[in-house]
Coordinates of C-alpha atoms and ligand atoms in Angstrom, one line a residue:
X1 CA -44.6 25.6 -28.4
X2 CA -43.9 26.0 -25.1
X3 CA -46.8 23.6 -23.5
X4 CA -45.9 21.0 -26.2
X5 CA -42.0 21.2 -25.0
X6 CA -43.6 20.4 -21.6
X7 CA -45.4 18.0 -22.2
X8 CA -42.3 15.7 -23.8
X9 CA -41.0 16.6 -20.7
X10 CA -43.5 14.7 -19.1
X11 CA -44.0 11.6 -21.3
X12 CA -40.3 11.2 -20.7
X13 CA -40.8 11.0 -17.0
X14 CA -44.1 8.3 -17.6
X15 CA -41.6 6.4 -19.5
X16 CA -38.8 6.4 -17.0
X17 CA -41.0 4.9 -14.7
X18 CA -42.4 2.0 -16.8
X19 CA -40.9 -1.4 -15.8
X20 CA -42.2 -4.3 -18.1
X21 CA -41.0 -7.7 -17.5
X22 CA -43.4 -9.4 -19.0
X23 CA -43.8 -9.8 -23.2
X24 CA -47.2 -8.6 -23.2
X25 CA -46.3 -5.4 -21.1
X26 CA -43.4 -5.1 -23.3
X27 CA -45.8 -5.4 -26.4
X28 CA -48.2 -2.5 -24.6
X29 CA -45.5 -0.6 -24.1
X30 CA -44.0 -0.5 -28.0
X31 CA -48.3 0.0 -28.8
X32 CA -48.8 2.8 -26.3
X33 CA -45.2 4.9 -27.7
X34 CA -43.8 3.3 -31.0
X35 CA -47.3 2.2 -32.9
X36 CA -48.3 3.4 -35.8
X37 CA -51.6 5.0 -33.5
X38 CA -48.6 5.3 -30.7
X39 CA -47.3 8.6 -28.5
X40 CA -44.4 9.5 -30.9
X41 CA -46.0 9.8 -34.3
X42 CA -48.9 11.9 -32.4
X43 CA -46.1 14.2 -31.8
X44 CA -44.1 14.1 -34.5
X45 CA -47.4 15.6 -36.1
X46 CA -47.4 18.6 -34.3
X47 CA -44.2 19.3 -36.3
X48 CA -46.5 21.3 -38.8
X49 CA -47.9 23.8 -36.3
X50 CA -44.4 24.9 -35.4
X51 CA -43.7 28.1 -37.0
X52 CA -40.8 27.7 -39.2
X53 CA -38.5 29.8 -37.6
X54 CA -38.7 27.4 -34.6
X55 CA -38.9 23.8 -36.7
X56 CA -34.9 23.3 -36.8
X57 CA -34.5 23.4 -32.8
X58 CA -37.9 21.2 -32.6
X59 CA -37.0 19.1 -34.6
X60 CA -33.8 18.4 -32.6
X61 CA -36.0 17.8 -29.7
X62 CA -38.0 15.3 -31.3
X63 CA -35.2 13.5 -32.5
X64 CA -33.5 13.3 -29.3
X65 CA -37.1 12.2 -28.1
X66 CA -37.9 9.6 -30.4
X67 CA -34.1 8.1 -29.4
X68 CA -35.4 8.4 -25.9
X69 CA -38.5 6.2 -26.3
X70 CA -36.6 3.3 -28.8
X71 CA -34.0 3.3 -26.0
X72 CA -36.2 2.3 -23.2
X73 CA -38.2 -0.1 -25.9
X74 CA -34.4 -2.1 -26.3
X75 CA -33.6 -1.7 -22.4
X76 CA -37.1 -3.3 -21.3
X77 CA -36.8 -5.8 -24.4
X78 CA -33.6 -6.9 -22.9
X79 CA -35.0 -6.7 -19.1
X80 CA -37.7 -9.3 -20.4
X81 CA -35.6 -11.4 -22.4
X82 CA -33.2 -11.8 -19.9
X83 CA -35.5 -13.0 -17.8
X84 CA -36.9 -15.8 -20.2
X85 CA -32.8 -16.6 -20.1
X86 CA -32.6 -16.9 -16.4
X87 CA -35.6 -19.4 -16.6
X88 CA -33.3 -21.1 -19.4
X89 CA -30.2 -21.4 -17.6
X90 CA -31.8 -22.8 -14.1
X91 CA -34.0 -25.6 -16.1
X92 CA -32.6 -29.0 -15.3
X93 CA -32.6 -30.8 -19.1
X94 CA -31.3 -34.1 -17.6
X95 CA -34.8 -34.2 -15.4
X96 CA -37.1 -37.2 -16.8
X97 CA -39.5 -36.6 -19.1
X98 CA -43.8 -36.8 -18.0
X99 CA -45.0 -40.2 -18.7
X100 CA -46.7 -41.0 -21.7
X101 CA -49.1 -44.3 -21.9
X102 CA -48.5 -46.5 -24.9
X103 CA -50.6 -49.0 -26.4
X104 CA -50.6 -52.2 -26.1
X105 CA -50.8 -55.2 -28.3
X106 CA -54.3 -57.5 -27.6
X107 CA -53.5 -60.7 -26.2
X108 CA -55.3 -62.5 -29.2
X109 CA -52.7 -60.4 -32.0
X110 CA -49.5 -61.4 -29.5
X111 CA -50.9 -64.9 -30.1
X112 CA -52.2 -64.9 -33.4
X113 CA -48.2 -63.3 -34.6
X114 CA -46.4 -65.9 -32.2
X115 CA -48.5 -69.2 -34.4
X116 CA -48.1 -67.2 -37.6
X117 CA -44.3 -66.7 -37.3
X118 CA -43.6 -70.3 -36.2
X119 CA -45.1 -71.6 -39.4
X120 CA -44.2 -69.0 -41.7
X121 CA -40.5 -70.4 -40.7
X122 CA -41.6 -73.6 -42.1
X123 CA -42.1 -72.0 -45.2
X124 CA -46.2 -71.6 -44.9
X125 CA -47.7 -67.8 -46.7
X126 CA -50.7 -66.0 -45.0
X127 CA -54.0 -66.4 -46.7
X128 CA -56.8 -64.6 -46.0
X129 CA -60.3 -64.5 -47.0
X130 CA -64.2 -62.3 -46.5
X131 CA -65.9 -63.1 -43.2
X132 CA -69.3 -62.5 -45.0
X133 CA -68.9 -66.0 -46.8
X134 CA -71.5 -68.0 -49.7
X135 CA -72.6 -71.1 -48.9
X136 CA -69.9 -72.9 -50.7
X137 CA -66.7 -71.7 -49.8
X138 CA -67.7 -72.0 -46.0
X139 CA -70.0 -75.6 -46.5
X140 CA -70.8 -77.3 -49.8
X141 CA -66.8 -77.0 -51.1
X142 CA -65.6 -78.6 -47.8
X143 CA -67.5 -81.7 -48.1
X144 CA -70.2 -80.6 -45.3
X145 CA -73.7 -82.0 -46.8
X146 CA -77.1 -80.0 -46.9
X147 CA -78.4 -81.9 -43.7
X148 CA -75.0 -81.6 -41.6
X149 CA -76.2 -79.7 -38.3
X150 CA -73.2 -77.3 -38.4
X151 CA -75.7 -75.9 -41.5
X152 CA -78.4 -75.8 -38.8
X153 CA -79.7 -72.1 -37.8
X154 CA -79.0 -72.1 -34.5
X155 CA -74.7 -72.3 -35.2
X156 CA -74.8 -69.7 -38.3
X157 CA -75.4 -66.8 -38.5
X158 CA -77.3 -65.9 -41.9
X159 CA -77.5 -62.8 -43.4
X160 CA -79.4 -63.9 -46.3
X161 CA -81.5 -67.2 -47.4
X162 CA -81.6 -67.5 -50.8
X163 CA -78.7 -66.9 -51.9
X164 CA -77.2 -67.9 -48.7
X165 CA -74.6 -65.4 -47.5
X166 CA -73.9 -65.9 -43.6
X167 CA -70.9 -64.9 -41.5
X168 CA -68.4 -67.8 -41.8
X169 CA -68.1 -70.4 -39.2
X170 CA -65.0 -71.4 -39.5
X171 CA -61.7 -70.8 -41.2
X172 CA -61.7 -73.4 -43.1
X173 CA -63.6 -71.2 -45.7
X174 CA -60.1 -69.9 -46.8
X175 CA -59.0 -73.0 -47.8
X176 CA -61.4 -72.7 -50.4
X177 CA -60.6 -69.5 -51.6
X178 CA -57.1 -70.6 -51.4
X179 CA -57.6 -74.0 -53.7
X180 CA -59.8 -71.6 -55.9
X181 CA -56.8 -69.8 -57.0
X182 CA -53.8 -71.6 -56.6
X183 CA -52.4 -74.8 -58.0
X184 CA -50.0 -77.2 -56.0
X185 CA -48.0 -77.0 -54.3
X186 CA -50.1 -75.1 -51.5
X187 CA -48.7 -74.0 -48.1
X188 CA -51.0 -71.7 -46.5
X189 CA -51.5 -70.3 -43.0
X190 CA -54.9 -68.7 -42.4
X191 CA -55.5 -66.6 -39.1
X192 CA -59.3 -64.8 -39.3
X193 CA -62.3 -64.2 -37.1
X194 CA -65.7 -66.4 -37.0
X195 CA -68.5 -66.5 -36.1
X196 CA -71.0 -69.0 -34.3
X197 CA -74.5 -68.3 -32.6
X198 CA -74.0 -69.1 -29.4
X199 CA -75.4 -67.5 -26.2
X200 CA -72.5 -65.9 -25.0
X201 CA -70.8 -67.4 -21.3
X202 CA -67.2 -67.8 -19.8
X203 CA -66.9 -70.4 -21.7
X204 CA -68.6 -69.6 -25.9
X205 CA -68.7 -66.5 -27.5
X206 CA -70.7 -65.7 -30.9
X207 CA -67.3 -64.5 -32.4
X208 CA -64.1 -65.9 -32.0
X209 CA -60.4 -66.8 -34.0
X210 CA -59.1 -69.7 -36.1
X211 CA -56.3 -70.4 -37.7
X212 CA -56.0 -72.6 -40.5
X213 CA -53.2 -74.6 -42.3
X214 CA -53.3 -76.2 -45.5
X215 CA -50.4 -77.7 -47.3
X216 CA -50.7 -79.8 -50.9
X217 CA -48.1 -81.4 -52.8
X218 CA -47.2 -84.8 -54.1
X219 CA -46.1 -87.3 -51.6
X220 CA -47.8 -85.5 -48.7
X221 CA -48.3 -88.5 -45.1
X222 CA -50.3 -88.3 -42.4
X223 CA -46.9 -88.5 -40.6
X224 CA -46.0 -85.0 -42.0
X225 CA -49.1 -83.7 -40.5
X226 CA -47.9 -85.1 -37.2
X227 CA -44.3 -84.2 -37.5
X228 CA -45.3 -80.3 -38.4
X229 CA -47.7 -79.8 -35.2
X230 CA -45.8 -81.4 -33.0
X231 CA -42.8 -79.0 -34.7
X232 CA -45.2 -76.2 -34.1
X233 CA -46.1 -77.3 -30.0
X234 CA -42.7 -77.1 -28.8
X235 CA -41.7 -74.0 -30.3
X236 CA -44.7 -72.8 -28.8
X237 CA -45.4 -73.7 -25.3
X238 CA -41.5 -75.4 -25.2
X239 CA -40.1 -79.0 -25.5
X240 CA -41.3 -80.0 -22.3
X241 CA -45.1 -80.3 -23.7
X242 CA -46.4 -83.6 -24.5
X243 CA -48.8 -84.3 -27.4
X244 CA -52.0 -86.8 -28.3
X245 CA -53.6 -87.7 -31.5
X246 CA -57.3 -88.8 -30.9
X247 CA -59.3 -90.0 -34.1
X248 CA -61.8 -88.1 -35.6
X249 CA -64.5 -87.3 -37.6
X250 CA -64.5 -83.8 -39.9
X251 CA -66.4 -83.8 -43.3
X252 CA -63.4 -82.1 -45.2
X253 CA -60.9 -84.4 -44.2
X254 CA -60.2 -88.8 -44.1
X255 CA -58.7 -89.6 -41.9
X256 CA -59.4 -87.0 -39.1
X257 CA -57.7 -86.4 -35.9
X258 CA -58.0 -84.0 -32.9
X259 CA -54.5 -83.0 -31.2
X260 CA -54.2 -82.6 -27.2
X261 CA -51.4 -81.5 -25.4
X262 CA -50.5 -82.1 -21.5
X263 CA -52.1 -79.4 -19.6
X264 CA -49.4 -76.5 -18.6
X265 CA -52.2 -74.7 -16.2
X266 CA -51.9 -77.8 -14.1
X267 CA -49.0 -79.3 -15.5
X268 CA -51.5 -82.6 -15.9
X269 CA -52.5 -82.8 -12.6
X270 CA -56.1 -82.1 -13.3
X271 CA -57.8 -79.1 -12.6
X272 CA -61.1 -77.1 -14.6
X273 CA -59.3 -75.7 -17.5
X274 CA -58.6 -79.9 -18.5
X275 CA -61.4 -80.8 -16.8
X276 CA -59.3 -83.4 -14.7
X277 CA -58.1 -85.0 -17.6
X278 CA -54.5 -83.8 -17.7
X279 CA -54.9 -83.1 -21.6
X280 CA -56.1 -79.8 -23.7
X281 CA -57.9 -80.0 -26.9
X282 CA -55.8 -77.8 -29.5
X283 CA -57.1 -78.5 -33.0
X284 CA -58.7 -80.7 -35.5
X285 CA -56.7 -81.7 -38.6
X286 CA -56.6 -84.6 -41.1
X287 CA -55.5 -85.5 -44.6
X288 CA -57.9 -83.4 -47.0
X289 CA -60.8 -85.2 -48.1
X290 CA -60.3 -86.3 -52.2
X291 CA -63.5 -84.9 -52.8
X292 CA -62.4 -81.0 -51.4
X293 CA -59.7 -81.7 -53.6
X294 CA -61.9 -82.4 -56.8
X295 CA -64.0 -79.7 -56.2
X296 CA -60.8 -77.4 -57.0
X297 CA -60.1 -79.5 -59.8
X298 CA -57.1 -80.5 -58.0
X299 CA -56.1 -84.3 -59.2
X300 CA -56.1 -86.7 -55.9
X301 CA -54.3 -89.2 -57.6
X302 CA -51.5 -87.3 -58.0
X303 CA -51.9 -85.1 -54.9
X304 CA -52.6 -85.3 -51.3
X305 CA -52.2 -82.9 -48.4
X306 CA -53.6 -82.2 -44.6
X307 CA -54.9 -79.6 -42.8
X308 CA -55.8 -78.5 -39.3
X309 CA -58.1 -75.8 -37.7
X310 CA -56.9 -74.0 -34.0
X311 CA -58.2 -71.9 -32.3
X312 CA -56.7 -68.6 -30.7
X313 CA -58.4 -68.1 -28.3
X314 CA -57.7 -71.8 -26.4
X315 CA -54.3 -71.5 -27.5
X316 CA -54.1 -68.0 -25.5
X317 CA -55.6 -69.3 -22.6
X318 CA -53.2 -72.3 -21.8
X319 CA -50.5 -69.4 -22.6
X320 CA -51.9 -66.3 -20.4
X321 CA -54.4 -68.7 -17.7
X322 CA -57.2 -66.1 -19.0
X323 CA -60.3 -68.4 -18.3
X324 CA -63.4 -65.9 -19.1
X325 CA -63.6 -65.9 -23.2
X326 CA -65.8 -62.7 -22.6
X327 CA -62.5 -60.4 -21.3
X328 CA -61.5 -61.0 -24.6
X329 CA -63.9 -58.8 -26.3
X330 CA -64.8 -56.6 -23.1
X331 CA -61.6 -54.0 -23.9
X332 CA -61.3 -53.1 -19.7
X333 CA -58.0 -51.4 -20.3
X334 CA -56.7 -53.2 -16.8
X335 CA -57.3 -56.5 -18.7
X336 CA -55.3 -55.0 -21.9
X337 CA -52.7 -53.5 -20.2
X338 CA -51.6 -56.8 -18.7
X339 CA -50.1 -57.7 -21.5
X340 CA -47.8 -54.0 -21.9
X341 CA -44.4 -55.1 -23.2
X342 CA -45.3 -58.4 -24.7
X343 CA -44.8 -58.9 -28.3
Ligands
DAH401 N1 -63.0 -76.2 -39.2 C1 -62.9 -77.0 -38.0 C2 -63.7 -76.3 -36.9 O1 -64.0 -75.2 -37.0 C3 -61.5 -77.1 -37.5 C4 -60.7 -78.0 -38.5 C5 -60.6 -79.3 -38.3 C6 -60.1 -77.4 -39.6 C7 -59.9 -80.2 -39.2 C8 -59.3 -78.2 -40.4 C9 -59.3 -79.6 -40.2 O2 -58.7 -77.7 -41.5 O3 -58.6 -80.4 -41.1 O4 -63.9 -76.9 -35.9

């Protein structure tokens, strides 16, 4: 009795001394005294070896013991927390935050979203179609014969013979599926990747983007044709740009015409990107062919209707002067991140 009286004695004196300012001392601390395995209920136990005459004054001295220990546990928790409150009170929260990168949008999507949204204000719907196309939708439906040499091996890729399935060529393959399923009047904008087998260089890749426009009704001119792109150029690159028809020859469309505009890189002075012409190449367009049309069971007697091809690429360059095609496909983040901001 007397030794255990002593030793409290001493376990109040190791607890004096603790300092914990830390929560995992402070956790130690309520382990070492307060757990379940801890100091106090070891000798709370001893209660039962204390002859009974003795247990009433004991058990005061445990009492006043155990009050001892859950006083210092509050008074360090305090200590600790207050420190954790100090930290609180001398953070600055008006400080900037740490930078974090955000994506940016590809040069091709800002370009491909800036086309789309001019003519979807002229009332033109998105189409889309597969990229792994028949031979129908992507040749024999848009008037392209079996000998034409844009069916030659060397420009398609094939995935299979016979039945043909090859990676389309062109967007113009969605004008198919588009006629396939809809009746006039038609007003469809097509934006898609194709595919061509070509060695790859600054200036070809073996994949690249078209967008393609289609509109069918009754009454449709060659002069609404003209009056829509040239509608589409200034909101595009601004009312300053000049524009050229040249005549042309596509299988899907009669008559066929190519459009340039005045070169912006060099404001039509002449440099590479023209090739010292002053004028850019844009897109191929035309009044649809009456046999497209009857292969969609679409009656050219009653309706007519153009449509162009562009691609995104050329459109991106006169817009962003990028004159490799390969950084394109290349994803070097310092290329990419040129473009942070734009929409
Ligand atoms: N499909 C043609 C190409 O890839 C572009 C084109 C030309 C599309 C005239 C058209 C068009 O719709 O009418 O070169």
């Amino acid at each position: 009795m007397e030794a255990l009286l002593q030793q409290i004695e001493k376990y109040k004196q190791e607890i004096t001394e603790v300092e914990a300012t830390t929560a995992e001392a402070l956790e130690t601390f309520r382990i070492q005294w307060l757990g379940t395995k801890g100091t106090l209920k070891n000798v709370m136990g001893e209660m039962k070896n204390v002859p009974n005459e003795h247990k009433r004054a004991f058990g005061q001295v445990l009492n006043e013991f155990k009050l001892f220990v859950e006083a210092k546990f509050e008074s360090l928790q305090q200590a600790t927390g207050g420190a954790d409150n100090a930290a609180e009170k001398t953070f600055d929260w008006s400080l900037p935050s740490s930078f974090v990168p955000v994506g940016t949008r590809h040069p091709l999507t800002i370009v491909r979203n800036q086309i789309v949204s001019i003519f979807k204000t002229l009332g033109f719907a998105i189409a889309e179609g597969p990229e792994m196309e028949d031979d129908w939708h992507n040749f024999g439906a848009m008037n392209l014969p079996e000998d034409h040499p844009a069916r030659d091996m060397q420009d398609t890729f094939y995935i299979n013979q016979n039945p043909a399935w090859l990676l389309r060529t062109h967007t113009s393959s969605v004008q198919a599926r588009v006629m396939e399923n809809q009746k006039p009047p038609i007003r469809v904008i097509c934006p898609g990747r194709v595919y061509r087998n070509e060695t790859i260089s600054a200036r070809a890749h073996c994949f690249f983007h078209q967008i393609e426009g289609l509109y069918i009704d009754e009454n449709v001119s060659f002069a609404d044709l003209k009056q829509t792109l040239y509608f589409f150029v200034q909101e595009m690159f601004g009312k300053g740009v000049q524009v050229r028809f040249r005549p042309s020859y596509f299988p899907f469309t009669e008559p066929s015409a190519e459009m340039d505009i005045s070169c912006l890189i060099c404001d039509s002075k002449g440099c590479n990107v023209c090739k010292h012409t002053g004028w850019v190449e844009i897109l191929g367009s035309g009044m649809v062919h009456p046999k497209v049309l009857e292969n969609f069971g679409i009656d050219s007697t009653k309706y007519t209707g153009f449509a162009f091809g562009m691609g995104v690429e050329r459109i991106c360059q006169l817009k962003y002067q990028v004159n490799d095609l390969r950084l394109y496909s290349q994803n070097d983040v310092r290329f990419l991140k040129q473009f942070t901001g734009a929409m």
